[in-house]
Every structure is written in C-alpha cells, then in structure tokens.
PDB file of C-alpha atoms in Angstrom:
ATOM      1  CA  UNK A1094       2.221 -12.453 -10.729  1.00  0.00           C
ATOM      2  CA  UNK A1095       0.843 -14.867  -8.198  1.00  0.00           C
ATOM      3  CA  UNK A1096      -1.966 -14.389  -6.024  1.00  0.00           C
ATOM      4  CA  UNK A1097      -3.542 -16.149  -2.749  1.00  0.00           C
ATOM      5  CA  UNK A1098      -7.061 -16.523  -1.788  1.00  0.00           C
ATOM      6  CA  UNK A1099      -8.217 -17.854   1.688  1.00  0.00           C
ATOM      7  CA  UNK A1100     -11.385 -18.459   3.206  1.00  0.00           C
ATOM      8  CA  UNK A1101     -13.023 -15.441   4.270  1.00  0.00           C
ATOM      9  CA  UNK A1102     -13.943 -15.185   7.812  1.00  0.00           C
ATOM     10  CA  UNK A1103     -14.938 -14.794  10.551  1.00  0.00           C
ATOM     11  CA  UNK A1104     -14.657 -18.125  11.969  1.00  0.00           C
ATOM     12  CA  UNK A1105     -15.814 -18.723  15.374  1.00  0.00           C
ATOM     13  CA  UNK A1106     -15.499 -21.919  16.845  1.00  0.00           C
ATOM     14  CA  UNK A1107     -15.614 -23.475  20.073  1.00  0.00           C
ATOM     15  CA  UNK A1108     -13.056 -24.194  22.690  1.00  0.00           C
ATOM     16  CA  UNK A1109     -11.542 -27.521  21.265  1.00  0.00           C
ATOM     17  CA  UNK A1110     -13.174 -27.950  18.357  1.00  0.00           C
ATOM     18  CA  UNK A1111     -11.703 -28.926  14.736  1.00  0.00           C
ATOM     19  CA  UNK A1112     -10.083 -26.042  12.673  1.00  0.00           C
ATOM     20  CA  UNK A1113      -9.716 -25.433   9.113  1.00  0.00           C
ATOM     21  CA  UNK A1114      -8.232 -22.732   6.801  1.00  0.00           C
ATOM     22  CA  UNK A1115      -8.674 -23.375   3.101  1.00  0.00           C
ATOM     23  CA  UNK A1116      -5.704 -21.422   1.009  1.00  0.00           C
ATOM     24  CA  UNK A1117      -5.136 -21.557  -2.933  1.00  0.00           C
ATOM     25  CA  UNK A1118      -1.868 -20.233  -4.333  1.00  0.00           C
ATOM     26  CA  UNK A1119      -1.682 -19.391  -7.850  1.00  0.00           C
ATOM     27  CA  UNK A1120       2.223 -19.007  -8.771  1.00  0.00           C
ATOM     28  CA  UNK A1121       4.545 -19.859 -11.564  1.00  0.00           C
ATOM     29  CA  UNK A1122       7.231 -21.994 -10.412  1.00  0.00           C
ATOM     30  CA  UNK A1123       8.018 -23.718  -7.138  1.00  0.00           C
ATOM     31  CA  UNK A1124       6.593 -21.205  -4.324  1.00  0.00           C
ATOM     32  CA  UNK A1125       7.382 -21.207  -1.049  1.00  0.00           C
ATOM     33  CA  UNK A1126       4.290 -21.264   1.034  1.00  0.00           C
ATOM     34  CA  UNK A1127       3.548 -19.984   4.517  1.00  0.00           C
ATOM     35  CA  UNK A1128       0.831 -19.311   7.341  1.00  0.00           C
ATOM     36  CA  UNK A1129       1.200 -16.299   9.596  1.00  0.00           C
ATOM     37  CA  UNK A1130      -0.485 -15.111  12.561  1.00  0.00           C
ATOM     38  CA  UNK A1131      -1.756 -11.894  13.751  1.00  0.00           C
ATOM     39  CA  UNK A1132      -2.345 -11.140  17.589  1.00  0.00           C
ATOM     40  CA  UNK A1133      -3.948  -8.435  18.397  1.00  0.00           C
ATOM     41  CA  UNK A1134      -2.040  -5.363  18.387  1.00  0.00           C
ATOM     42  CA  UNK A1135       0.999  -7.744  17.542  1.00  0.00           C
ATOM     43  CA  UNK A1136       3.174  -7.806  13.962  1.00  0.00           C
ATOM     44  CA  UNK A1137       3.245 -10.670  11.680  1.00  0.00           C
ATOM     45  CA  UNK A1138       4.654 -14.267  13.601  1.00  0.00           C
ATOM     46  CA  UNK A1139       5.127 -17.197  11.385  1.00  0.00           C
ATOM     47  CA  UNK A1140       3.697 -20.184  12.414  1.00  0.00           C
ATOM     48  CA  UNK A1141       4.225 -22.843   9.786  1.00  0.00           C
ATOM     49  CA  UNK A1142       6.041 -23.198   6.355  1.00  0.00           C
ATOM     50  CA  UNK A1143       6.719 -25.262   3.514  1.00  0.00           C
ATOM     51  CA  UNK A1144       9.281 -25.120   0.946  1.00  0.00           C
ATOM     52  CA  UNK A1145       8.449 -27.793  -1.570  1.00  0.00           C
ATOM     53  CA  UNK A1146       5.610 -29.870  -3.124  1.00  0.00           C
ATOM     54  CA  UNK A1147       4.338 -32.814  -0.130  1.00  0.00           C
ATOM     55  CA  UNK A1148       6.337 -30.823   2.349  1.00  0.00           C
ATOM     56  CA  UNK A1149       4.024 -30.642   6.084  1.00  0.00           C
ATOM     57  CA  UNK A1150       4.354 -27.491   7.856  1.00  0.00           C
ATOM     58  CA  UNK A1151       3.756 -27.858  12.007  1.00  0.00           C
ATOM     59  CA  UNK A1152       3.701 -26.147  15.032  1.00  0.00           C
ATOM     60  CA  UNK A1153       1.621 -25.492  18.125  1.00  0.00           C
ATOM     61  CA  UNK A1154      -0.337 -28.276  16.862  1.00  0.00           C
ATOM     62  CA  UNK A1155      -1.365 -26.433  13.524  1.00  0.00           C
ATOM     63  CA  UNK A1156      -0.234 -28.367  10.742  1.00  0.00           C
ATOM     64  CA  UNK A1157      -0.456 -27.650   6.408  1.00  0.00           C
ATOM     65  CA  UNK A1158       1.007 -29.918   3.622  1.00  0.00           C
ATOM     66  CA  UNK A1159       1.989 -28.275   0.625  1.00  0.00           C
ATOM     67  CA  UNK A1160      -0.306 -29.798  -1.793  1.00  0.00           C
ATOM     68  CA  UNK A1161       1.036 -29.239  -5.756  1.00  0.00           C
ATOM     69  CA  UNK A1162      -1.749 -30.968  -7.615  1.00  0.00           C
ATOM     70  CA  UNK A1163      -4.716 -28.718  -5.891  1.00  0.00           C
ATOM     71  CA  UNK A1164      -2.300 -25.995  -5.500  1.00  0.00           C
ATOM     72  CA  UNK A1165      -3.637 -25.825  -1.632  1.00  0.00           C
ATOM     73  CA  UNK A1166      -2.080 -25.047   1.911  1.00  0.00           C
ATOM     74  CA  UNK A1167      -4.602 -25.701   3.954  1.00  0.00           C
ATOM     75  CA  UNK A1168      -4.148 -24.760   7.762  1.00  0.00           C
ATOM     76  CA  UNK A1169      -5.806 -27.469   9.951  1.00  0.00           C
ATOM     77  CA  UNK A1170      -5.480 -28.015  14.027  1.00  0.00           C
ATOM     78  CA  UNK A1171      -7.616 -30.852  15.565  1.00  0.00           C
ATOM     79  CA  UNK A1172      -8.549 -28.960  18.862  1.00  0.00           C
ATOM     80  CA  UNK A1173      -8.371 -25.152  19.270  1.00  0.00           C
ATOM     81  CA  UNK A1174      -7.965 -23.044  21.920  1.00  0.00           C
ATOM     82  CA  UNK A1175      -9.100 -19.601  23.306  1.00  0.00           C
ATOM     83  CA  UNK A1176      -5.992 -18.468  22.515  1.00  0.00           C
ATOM     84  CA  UNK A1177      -5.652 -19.611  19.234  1.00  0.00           C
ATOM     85  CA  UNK A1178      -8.059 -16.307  18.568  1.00  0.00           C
ATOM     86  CA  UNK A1179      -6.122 -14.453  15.699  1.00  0.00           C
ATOM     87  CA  UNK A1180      -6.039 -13.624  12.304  1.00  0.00           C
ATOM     88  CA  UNK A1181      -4.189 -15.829  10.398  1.00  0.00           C
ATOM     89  CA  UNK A1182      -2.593 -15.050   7.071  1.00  0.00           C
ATOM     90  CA  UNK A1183      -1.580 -17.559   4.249  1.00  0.00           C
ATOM     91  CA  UNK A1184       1.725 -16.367   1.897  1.00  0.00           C
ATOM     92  CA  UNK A1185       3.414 -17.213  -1.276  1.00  0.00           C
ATOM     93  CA  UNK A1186       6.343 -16.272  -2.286  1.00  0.00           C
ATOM     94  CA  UNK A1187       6.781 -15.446  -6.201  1.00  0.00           C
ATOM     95  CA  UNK A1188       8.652 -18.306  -7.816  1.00  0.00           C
ATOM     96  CA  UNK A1189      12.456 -17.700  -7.263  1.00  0.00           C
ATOM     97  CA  UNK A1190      12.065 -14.444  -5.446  1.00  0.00           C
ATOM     98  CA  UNK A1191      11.691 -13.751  -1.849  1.00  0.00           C
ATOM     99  CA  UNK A1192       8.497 -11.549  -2.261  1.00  0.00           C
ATOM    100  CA  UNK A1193       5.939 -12.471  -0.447  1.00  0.00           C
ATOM    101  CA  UNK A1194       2.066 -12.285  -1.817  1.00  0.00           C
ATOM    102  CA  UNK A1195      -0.851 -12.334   1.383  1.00  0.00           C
ATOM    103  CA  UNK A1196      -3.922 -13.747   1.148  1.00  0.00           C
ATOM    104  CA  UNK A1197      -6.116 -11.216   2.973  1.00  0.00           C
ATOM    105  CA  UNK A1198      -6.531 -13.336   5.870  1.00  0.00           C
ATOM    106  CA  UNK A1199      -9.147 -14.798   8.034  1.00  0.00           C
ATOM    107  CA  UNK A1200     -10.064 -13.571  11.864  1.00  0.00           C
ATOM    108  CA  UNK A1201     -10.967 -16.848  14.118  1.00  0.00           C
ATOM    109  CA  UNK A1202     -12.040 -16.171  17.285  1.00  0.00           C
ATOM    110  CA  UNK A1203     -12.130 -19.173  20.102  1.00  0.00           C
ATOM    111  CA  UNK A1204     -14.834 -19.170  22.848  1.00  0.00           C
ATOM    112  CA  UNK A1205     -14.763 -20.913  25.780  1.00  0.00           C
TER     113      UNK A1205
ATOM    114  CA  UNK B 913      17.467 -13.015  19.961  1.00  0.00           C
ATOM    115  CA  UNK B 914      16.520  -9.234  19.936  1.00  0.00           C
ATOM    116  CA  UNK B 915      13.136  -9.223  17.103  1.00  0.00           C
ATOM    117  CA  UNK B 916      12.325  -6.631  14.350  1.00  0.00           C
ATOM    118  CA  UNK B 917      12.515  -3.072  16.262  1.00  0.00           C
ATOM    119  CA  UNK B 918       9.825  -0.408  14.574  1.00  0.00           C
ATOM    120  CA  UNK B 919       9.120   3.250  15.854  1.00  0.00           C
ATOM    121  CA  UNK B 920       6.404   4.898  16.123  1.00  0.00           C
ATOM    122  CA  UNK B 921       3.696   2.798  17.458  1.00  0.00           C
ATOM    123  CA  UNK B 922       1.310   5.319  16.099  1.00  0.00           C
ATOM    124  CA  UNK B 923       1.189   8.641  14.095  1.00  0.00           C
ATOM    125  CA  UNK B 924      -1.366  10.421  13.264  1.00  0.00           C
ATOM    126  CA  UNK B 925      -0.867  13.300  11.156  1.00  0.00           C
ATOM    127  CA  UNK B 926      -3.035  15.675   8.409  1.00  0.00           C
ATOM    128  CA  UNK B 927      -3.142  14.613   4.768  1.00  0.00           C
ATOM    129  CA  UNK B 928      -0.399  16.864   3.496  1.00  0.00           C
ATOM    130  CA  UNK B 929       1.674  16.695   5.460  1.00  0.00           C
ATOM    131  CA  UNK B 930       5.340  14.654   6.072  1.00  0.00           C
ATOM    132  CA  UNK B 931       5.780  11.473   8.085  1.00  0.00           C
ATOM    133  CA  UNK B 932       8.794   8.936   8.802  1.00  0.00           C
ATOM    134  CA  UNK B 933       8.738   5.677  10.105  1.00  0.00           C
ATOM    135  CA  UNK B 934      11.917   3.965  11.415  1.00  0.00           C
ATOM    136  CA  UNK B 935      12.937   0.092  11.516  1.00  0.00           C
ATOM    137  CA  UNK B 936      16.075  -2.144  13.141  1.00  0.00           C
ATOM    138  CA  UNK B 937      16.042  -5.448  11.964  1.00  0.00           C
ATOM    139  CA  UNK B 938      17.439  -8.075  13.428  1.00  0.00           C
ATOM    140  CA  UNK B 939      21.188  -8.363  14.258  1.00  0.00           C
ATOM    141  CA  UNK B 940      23.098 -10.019  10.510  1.00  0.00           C
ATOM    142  CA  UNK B 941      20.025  -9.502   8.933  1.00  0.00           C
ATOM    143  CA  UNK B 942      21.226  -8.796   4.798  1.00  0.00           C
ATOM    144  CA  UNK B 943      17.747  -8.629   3.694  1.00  0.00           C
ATOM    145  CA  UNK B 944      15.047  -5.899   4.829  1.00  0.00           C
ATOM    146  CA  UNK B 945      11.418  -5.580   3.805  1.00  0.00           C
ATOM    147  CA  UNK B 946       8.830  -3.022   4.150  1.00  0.00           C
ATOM    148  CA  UNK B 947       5.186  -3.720   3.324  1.00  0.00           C
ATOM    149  CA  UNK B 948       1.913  -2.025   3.399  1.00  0.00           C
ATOM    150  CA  UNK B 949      -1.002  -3.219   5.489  1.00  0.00           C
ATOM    151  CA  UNK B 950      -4.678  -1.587   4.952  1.00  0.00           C
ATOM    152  CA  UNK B 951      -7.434  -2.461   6.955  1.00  0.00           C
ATOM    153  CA  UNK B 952      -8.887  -6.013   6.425  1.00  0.00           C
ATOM    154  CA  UNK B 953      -6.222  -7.100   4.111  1.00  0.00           C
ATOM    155  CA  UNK B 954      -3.428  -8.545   3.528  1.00  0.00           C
ATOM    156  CA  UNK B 955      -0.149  -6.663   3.752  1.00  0.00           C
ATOM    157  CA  UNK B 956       1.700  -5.565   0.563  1.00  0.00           C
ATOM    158  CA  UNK B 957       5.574  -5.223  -0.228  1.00  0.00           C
ATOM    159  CA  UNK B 958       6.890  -1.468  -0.728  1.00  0.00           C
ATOM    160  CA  UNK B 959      10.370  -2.477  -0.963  1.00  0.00           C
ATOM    161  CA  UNK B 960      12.771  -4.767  -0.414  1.00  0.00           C
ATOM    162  CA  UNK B 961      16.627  -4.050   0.232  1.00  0.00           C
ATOM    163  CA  UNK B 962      19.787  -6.159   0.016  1.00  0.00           C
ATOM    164  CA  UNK B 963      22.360  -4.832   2.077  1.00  0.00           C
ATOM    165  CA  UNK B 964      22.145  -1.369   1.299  1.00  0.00           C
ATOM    166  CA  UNK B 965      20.821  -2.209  -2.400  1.00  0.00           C
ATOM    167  CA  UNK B 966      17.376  -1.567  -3.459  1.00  0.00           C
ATOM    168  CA  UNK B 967      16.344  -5.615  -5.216  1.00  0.00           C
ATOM    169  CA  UNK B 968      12.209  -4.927  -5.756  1.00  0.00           C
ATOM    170  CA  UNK B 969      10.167  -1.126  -5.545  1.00  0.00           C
ATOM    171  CA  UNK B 970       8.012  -2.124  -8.073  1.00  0.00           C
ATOM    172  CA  UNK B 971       4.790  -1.567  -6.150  1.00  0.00           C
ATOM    173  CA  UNK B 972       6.483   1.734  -4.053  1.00  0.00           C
ATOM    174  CA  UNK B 973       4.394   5.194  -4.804  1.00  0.00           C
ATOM    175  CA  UNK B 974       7.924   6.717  -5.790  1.00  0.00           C
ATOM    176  CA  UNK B 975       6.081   9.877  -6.170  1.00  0.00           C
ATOM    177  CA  UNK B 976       5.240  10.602  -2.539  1.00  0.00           C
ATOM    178  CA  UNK B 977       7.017   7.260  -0.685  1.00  0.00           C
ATOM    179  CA  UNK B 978      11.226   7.240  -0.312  1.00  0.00           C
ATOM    180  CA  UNK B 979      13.104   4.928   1.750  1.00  0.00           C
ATOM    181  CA  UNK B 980      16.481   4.104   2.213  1.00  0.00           C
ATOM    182  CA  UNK B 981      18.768   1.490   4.368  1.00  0.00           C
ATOM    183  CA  UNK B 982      21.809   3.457   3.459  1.00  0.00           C
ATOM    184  CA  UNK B 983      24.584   1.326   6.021  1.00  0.00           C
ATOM    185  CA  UNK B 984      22.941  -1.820   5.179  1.00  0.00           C
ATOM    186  CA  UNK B 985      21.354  -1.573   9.040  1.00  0.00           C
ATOM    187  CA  UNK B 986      18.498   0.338   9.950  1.00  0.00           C
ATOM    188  CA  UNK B 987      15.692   1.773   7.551  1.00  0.00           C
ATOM    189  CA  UNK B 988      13.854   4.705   6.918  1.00  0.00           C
ATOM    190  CA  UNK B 989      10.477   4.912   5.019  1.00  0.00           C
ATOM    191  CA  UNK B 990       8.883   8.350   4.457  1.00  0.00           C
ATOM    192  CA  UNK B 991       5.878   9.625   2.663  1.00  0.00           C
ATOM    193  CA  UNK B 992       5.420  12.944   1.788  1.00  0.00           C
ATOM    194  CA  UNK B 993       3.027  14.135   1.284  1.00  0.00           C
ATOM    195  CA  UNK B 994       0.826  11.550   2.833  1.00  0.00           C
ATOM    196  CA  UNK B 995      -2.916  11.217   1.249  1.00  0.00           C
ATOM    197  CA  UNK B 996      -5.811  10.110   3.216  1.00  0.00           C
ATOM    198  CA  UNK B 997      -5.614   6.299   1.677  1.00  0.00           C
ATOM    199  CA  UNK B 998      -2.093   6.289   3.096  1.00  0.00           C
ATOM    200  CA  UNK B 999      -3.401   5.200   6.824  1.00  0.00           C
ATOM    201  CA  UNK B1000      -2.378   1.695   7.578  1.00  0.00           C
ATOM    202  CA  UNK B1001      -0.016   0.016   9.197  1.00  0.00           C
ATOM    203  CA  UNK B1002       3.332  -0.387   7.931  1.00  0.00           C
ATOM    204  CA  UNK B1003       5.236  -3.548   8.483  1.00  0.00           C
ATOM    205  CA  UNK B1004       9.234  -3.939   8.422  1.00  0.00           C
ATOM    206  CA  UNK B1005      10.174  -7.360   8.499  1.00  0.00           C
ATOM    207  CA  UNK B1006      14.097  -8.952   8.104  1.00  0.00           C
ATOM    208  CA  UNK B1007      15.454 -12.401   6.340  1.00  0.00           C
ATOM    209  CA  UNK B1008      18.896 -13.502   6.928  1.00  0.00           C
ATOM    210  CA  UNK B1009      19.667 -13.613   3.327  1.00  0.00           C
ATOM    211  CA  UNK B1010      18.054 -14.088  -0.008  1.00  0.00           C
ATOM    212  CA  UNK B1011      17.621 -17.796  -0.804  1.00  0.00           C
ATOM    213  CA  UNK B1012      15.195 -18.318  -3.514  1.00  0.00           C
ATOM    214  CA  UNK B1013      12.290 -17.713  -1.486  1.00  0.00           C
ATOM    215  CA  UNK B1014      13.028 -19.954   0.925  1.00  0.00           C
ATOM    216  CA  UNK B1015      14.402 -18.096   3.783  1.00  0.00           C
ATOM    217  CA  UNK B1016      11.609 -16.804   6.578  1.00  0.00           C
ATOM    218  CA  UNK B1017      10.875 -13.108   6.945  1.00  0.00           C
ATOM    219  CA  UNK B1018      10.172 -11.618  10.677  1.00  0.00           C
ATOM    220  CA  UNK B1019       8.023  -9.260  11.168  1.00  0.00           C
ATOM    221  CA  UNK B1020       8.331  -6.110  13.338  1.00  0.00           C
ATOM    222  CA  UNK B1021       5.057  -4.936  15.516  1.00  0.00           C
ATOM    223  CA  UNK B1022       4.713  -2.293  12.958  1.00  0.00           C
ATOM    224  CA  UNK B1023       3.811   1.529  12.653  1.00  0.00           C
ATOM    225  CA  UNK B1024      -0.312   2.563  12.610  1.00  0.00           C
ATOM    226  CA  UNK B1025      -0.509   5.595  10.678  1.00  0.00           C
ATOM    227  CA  UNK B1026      -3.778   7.709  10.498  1.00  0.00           C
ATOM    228  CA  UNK B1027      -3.954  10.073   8.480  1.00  0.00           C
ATOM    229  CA  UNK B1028      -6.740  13.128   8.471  1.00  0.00           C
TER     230      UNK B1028
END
C-alpha cells in the first residue's frame, strides 16, 4: 500500500512569516493528493487538493503543486496568520480507490 | 449545506464494556467512511460503505468492531467489547460518489472515546 510522511512538528512561526509543509507520497498509480486541517476541537476540513501530476492546489492563500518526479505536495503560504494555528494533515488516496492514507500531521502554531 | 452530523461528542466508558457511535452524512451522499484517529496521528479508515454495501473493512477489528449503514443513510459503528487502545476519536466523513479517488471526503467533528 501507499504511505505519507510529513514534516514532523511543531512549527511555530511568527505572525506573517513564510510557511512550509514538506509531504512525500509513496503510491502506485496516479494518487489523488490532499491537505487537511485540524482546528481545535474541530473534524477534518479540506483545504487544498490535487488530482493529477503539475496540478496546484489553493485556497486561503495556501497553495501545493502536485509534484510527480519528487513525488512531493508540499503545503506553502507566503504570510501566516494567528489563525492559521492548526494541525494540518497531508492525504493520498490509494491509486484507483477512494481510500485515503494520512500522514500523521504537523501542529503549527502562529504568534502574534 | 447541512455538514457531516456525529453523536456523541464524548464517551467515556470501562474497557469491557459496549459503546456506539452514530453518523448522518450529508444529504445524497452514496459514499460513507469511518476512520480511526489515535492521539498524535493520523486518522485510519475502518470502513467504507457504498450505499448500503460494505466496498473496503480490510483494516476493521471484525472481532470486537461492527458497523452497518443498512438504508444507505445514516451509520452505526460499535465496539464491543472496547479495549483500553480503543480511545480515540472516531471520524465519519461522506463523498458524493466513488470516482477513482478523486471525489473529496467531509469530515464530521467526530466522537472522543476514552476508554478506562
């Protein structure tokens, strides 16, 4: 089966500084590829996705490009904010299937 | 749009014993997922359901989990009897359909379950 590995956190940043998330897929096939947040006390909310190889994922000013040849999905956003604070998750979804594999996600927290 | 509905919030029971977790996904919904999430990690798929079809349980504890959609609606996932390593919390999440991976799964605030 596939697997996902992100970078391992905590990240803490400052208000508007430069964000990165590095996430590997490993996965047979053509996976779909997806970053998920986690609010505190909140479910899963997706927040960007990408369905094929040079596809770019955006919203809320976080952007990923689905990147075949490094097999990366790296989450990037050029100026956070306090309430970016979260745990973020990056997904895969077995080749053909709709099961989804986590990475086991990284907590950022934002300080003013 | 009404979201993923889950219930309980919380539960804490005593290893041993019985527990049932309930979820209503969202309106049209054919596809419903239920996942495992342990502290610090990543959450984990149970099961998955098509309509009222079981498609993937591979990775569901069939000895002490069940769960059944059995209108093709709402869900029910119970353990019995739950084990100490069962406390997490357990996700349901909805896709309209299956489309080859491509179709986005919403998640439901999900049940905490502590068990004792």
């Amino acid at each position: 089966g596939n697997s996902v590995t992100q970078m391992e956190g905590p990240v803490t940043l400052s208000e508007e500084a430069f964000l990165t998330i590095n996430c590997t897929y490993t996965a047979t096939g053509y996976p779909s590829l997806f970053w998920y947040v986690q609010y505190p006390g909140e479910g899963l909310q997706l927040l960007l996705k990408a369905t094929k190889a040079d596809d770019k994922g955006s919203n809320k000013g976080f952007e990923a490009t689905y990147r075949k040849e490094t097999t990366s999905f790296h989450l990037e956003k050029g100026s956070v904010q306090v309430s970016d604070s979260a745990v973020y998750f990056c997904a895969s979804t077995q080749g053909g299937s709709e099961k989804l594999v986590f990475g086991k996600g990284t907590k950022l927290t934002v300080n003013p | 749009e009404a979201g993923v509905a889950q219930s309980p919030r919380y539960k804490i029971i005593e290893k041993r014993q019985s527990v049932a977790f309930w979820c209503n996904p969202i309106s049209g919904h054919a596809t419903l997922y239920w996942y495992q999430q342990i502290l610090g990690q990543g959450p984990k798929l149970l099961i998955q359901f098509q309509n009222n079809g079981v498609v993937d349980d591979s990775q569901l504890p069939k000895d002490r989990f069940s769960a059944e959609r059995l209108k093709g609606v709402d869900s029910t996932l119970k353990i019995q009897p739950a084990k100490l390593e069962d406390s997490a919390v357990y996700l349901c999440a909805s896709s309209l359909r299956s489309a080859g991976g491509r179709e986005t799964q919403y998640f439901g605030p999900g049940t905490r379950l502590l068990v004792l």
